[in-house]
Structure formats: C-alpha cells, structure tokens
C-alpha cells in the first residue's frame, strides 16, 4: 500500500519512525519500521544504550506505536473533516515483552477500541518475527494546532 506518511503526521527525519504503512482501515493500521544503527538517530542511540549489546529503548518503541496511531487518527480526522491535531492524552498498561535490537523488522499494529467525540481510545503493539515485543493502551484527543503540552 502506498501511503504518504509525512502527509499524515508532522514527524520528520531523524524522528520519523515509520518506514511504510502496510494497511490502513477505518479503525486500524498496520505499519513497518526497521530501527537502524547506522542512520542519524540510531548511531547516537545505539552507541550509548547498552553499548556492546544494543537494544531499542522502550520509550522509542512506544513512540513508534504512537506514530502509527497518529496516522490512523489523521485518517479519521481527514475523512470526517474534523479540526485538530492528534495528541496523546493517556498511556497505560505498557508491557515490554522482548528486546528489540537494531536491524529488527518491526510490525506495528494499532486498533481503535472506542471513540468518545474527539477522543480516540486505542491499543497498539509491535511484533518482531511474530513475537510481541511491546504492547500498550492509550488515548489520543484532538488539540488545536500549535497547542503545547506544557
């Protein structure tokens, strides 16, 4: 599936953590990403995060899920002509199950579980080789463009 990720979310290199959207439906998205030790972001992260045994930080794994969720929320916003930028408002029940080394091919899945007005409740996961590496439940709400979380 060809989908312009940069048209859906404001993230850009080196912090754009999605390579491809594999499937995009009304209530779910499936994406792919391979963290690389030799790109601009990876070269800095993996050299200092468990040197000699590099692994992708959990906070980045969660960010990868949230970027896929932003693609899904952006699609809903576009299809329904809503105003606002999807922003994370809640993160809970995060479970890290397996280490993700650089070079691992990640399959990211996010699904909308409930919607209340402009609030979207979602579940997401990352799998490597068919095994779950991380899973999370979270909420996203539409905020006015330019709204800061501070």
mmCIF file of C-alpha atoms in Angstrom:
data_model
loop_
_atom_site.group_PDB
_atom_site.id
_atom_site.type_symbol
_atom_site.label_atom_id
_atom_site.label_comp_id
_atom_site.label_asym_id
_atom_site.label_seq_id
_atom_site.Cartn_x
_atom_site.Cartn_y
_atom_site.Cartn_z
ATOM 1 C CA UNK A 1 0.000 0.000 0.000
ATOM 2 C CA UNK A 2 1.337 3.404 -0.873
ATOM 3 C CA UNK A 3 0.612 5.995 1.810
ATOM 4 C CA UNK A 4 2.346 9.326 2.294
ATOM 5 C CA UNK A 5 3.263 9.162 5.993
ATOM 6 C CA UNK A 6 4.602 12.719 6.028
ATOM 7 C CA UNK A 7 1.226 13.966 4.797
ATOM 8 C CA UNK A 8 -0.426 12.310 7.811
ATOM 9 C CA UNK A 9 1.829 13.228 10.718
ATOM 10 C CA UNK A 10 4.193 16.123 11.478
ATOM 11 C CA UNK A 11 7.218 13.931 12.303
ATOM 12 C CA UNK A 12 10.302 14.183 10.106
ATOM 13 C CA UNK A 13 13.721 12.568 9.950
ATOM 14 C CA UNK A 14 15.519 11.737 12.060
ATOM 15 C CA UNK A 15 12.477 11.264 14.316
ATOM 16 C CA UNK A 16 10.068 9.770 11.765
ATOM 17 C CA UNK A 17 9.920 6.169 12.981
ATOM 18 C CA UNK A 18 7.733 4.539 10.330
ATOM 19 C CA UNK A 19 9.045 3.182 7.039
ATOM 20 C CA UNK A 20 5.793 2.074 5.452
ATOM 21 C CA UNK A 21 2.049 1.801 6.007
ATOM 22 C CA UNK A 22 1.091 -1.765 5.121
ATOM 23 C CA UNK A 23 -2.668 -1.484 5.741
ATOM 24 C CA UNK A 24 -4.907 1.409 6.717
ATOM 25 C CA UNK A 25 -8.562 0.867 7.513
ATOM 26 C CA UNK A 26 -11.345 2.789 9.216
ATOM 27 C CA UNK A 27 -10.337 1.550 12.668
ATOM 28 C CA UNK A 28 -6.867 0.032 12.322
ATOM 29 C CA UNK A 29 -3.430 0.496 10.859
ATOM 30 C CA UNK A 30 -0.524 -1.863 10.259
ATOM 31 C CA UNK A 31 2.906 -0.391 9.619
ATOM 32 C CA UNK A 32 6.559 -1.419 9.318
ATOM 33 C CA UNK A 33 9.785 0.017 10.626
ATOM 34 C CA UNK A 34 13.366 -1.167 10.932
ATOM 35 C CA UNK A 35 15.471 0.655 13.529
ATOM 36 C CA UNK A 36 18.928 1.206 12.059
ATOM 37 C CA UNK A 37 22.158 1.598 13.992
ATOM 38 C CA UNK A 38 23.799 3.476 11.115
ATOM 39 C CA UNK A 39 21.289 6.269 10.485
ATOM 40 C CA UNK A 40 21.326 9.714 12.129
ATOM 41 C CA UNK A 41 19.150 8.780 15.108
ATOM 42 C CA UNK A 42 20.309 5.200 15.554
ATOM 43 C CA UNK A 43 24.002 5.997 15.511
ATOM 44 C CA UNK A 44 23.505 8.223 18.555
ATOM 45 C CA UNK A 45 21.093 5.977 20.419
ATOM 46 C CA UNK A 46 22.709 2.591 19.995
ATOM 47 C CA UNK A 47 26.207 3.819 20.753
ATOM 48 C CA UNK A 48 25.086 4.742 24.263
ATOM 49 C CA UNK A 49 22.106 2.496 25.037
ATOM 50 C CA UNK A 50 23.615 -0.755 26.262
ATOM 51 C CA UNK A 51 26.920 -0.450 24.370
ATOM 52 C CA UNK A 52 28.119 -3.836 23.190
ATOM 53 C CA UNK A 53 24.577 -5.205 23.370
ATOM 54 C CA UNK A 54 22.461 -2.511 21.680
ATOM 55 C CA UNK A 55 18.704 -2.541 22.078
ATOM 56 C CA UNK A 56 15.966 -0.134 21.097
ATOM 57 C CA UNK A 57 14.865 1.956 24.093
ATOM 58 C CA UNK A 58 11.346 1.236 25.321
ATOM 59 C CA UNK A 59 10.364 4.879 25.037
ATOM 60 C CA UNK A 60 11.152 4.771 21.293
ATOM 61 C CA UNK A 61 9.135 1.583 20.872
ATOM 62 C CA UNK A 62 6.154 3.335 22.439
ATOM 63 C CA UNK A 63 6.775 6.356 20.180
ATOM 64 C CA UNK A 64 6.707 4.055 17.138
ATOM 65 C CA UNK A 65 3.273 2.766 18.183
ATOM 66 C CA UNK A 66 2.062 6.327 18.781
ATOM 67 C CA UNK A 67 3.256 7.472 15.349
ATOM 68 C CA UNK A 68 1.242 4.672 13.736
ATOM 69 C CA UNK A 69 -1.735 5.734 15.864
ATOM 70 C CA UNK A 70 -1.284 9.298 14.624
ATOM 71 C CA UNK A 71 -1.557 8.043 11.031
ATOM 72 C CA UNK A 72 -4.828 6.301 11.919
ATOM 73 C CA UNK A 73 -6.206 9.309 13.811
ATOM 74 C CA UNK A 74 -5.127 11.596 10.979
ATOM 75 C CA UNK A 75 -7.057 9.458 8.519
ATOM 76 C CA UNK A 76 -10.182 9.710 10.694
ATOM 77 C CA UNK A 77 -9.736 13.478 11.005
ATOM 78 C CA UNK A 78 -9.360 13.816 7.232
ATOM 79 C CA UNK A 79 -12.294 11.540 6.374
ATOM 80 C CA UNK A 80 -14.634 13.294 8.813
ATOM 81 C CA UNK A 81 -13.352 16.830 8.106
ATOM 82 C CA UNK A 82 -12.517 17.345 11.786
ATOM 83 C CA UNK A 83 -10.212 20.055 13.071
ATOM 84 C CA UNK A 84 -7.263 19.467 15.322
ATOM 85 C CA UNK A 85 -4.009 17.629 15.744
ATOM 86 C CA UNK A 86 -3.997 14.191 17.406
ATOM 87 C CA UNK A 87 -2.154 14.378 20.758
ATOM 88 C CA UNK A 88 -1.541 11.593 23.263
ATOM 89 C CA UNK A 89 -3.506 12.151 26.465
ATOM 90 C CA UNK A 90 -3.101 8.845 28.252
ATOM 91 C CA UNK A 91 -0.734 5.904 28.200
ATOM 92 C CA UNK A 92 -1.359 2.815 30.301
ATOM 93 C CA UNK A 93 -0.767 -0.862 30.649
ATOM 94 C CA UNK A 94 2.502 -0.766 28.690
ATOM 95 C CA UNK A 95 4.220 -4.150 28.611
ATOM 96 C CA UNK A 96 7.698 -4.825 27.295
ATOM 97 C CA UNK A 97 7.986 -8.490 26.396
ATOM 98 C CA UNK A 98 11.069 -8.856 24.201
ATOM 99 C CA UNK A 99 14.227 -6.917 23.396
ATOM 100 C CA UNK A 100 14.331 -5.184 20.009
ATOM 101 C CA UNK A 101 17.852 -4.981 18.541
ATOM 102 C CA UNK A 102 18.822 -2.596 15.739
ATOM 103 C CA UNK A 103 18.025 -4.109 12.357
ATOM 104 C CA UNK A 104 14.917 -5.968 13.583
ATOM 105 C CA UNK A 105 11.948 -5.732 11.234
ATOM 106 C CA UNK A 106 9.044 -4.386 13.264
ATOM 107 C CA UNK A 107 5.377 -4.934 12.518
ATOM 108 C CA UNK A 108 3.303 -2.256 14.212
ATOM 109 C CA UNK A 109 -0.434 -2.674 14.746
ATOM 110 C CA UNK A 110 -2.839 -0.134 16.181
ATOM 111 C CA UNK A 111 -6.577 -0.505 16.553
ATOM 112 C CA UNK A 112 -9.265 1.928 17.638
ATOM 113 C CA UNK A 113 -11.201 0.328 20.510
ATOM 114 C CA UNK A 114 -13.552 3.169 21.446
ATOM 115 C CA UNK A 115 -14.357 6.709 20.479
ATOM 116 C CA UNK A 116 -15.989 9.461 22.505
ATOM 117 C CA UNK A 117 -16.421 12.653 20.463
ATOM 118 C CA UNK A 118 -12.834 13.782 19.659
ATOM 119 C CA UNK A 119 -11.174 11.257 21.976
ATOM 120 C CA UNK A 120 -9.845 8.037 20.497
ATOM 121 C CA UNK A 121 -9.011 5.042 22.708
ATOM 122 C CA UNK A 122 -6.557 2.644 21.111
ATOM 123 C CA UNK A 123 -4.461 -0.454 21.610
ATOM 124 C CA UNK A 124 -1.160 -0.965 19.865
ATOM 125 C CA UNK A 125 1.631 -3.470 19.623
ATOM 126 C CA UNK A 126 4.950 -4.184 17.981
ATOM 127 C CA UNK A 127 5.933 -7.669 16.903
ATOM 128 C CA UNK A 128 9.309 -8.934 15.735
ATOM 129 C CA UNK A 129 9.291 -12.238 13.903
ATOM 130 C CA UNK A 130 5.718 -12.878 15.029
ATOM 131 C CA UNK A 131 6.558 -12.370 18.727
ATOM 132 C CA UNK A 132 5.153 -9.425 20.645
ATOM 133 C CA UNK A 133 7.879 -7.047 21.779
ATOM 134 C CA UNK A 134 5.691 -4.325 23.316
ATOM 135 C CA UNK A 135 2.027 -3.565 23.742
ATOM 136 C CA UNK A 136 0.162 -0.563 25.117
ATOM 137 C CA UNK A 137 -3.218 1.010 25.605
ATOM 138 C CA UNK A 138 -3.550 4.746 25.134
ATOM 139 C CA UNK A 139 -5.839 7.641 24.318
ATOM 140 C CA UNK A 140 -5.473 10.356 21.712
ATOM 141 C CA UNK A 141 -7.508 13.568 21.598
ATOM 142 C CA UNK A 142 -7.715 16.311 19.039
ATOM 143 C CA UNK A 143 -5.999 19.521 20.129
ATOM 144 C CA UNK A 144 -5.900 22.870 18.401
ATOM 145 C CA UNK A 145 -2.903 23.202 16.109
ATOM 146 C CA UNK A 146 0.003 24.768 17.954
ATOM 147 C CA UNK A 147 -1.209 23.520 21.352
ATOM 148 C CA UNK A 148 1.653 22.642 23.622
ATOM 149 C CA UNK A 149 1.613 20.055 26.374
ATOM 150 C CA UNK A 150 3.440 22.326 28.839
#
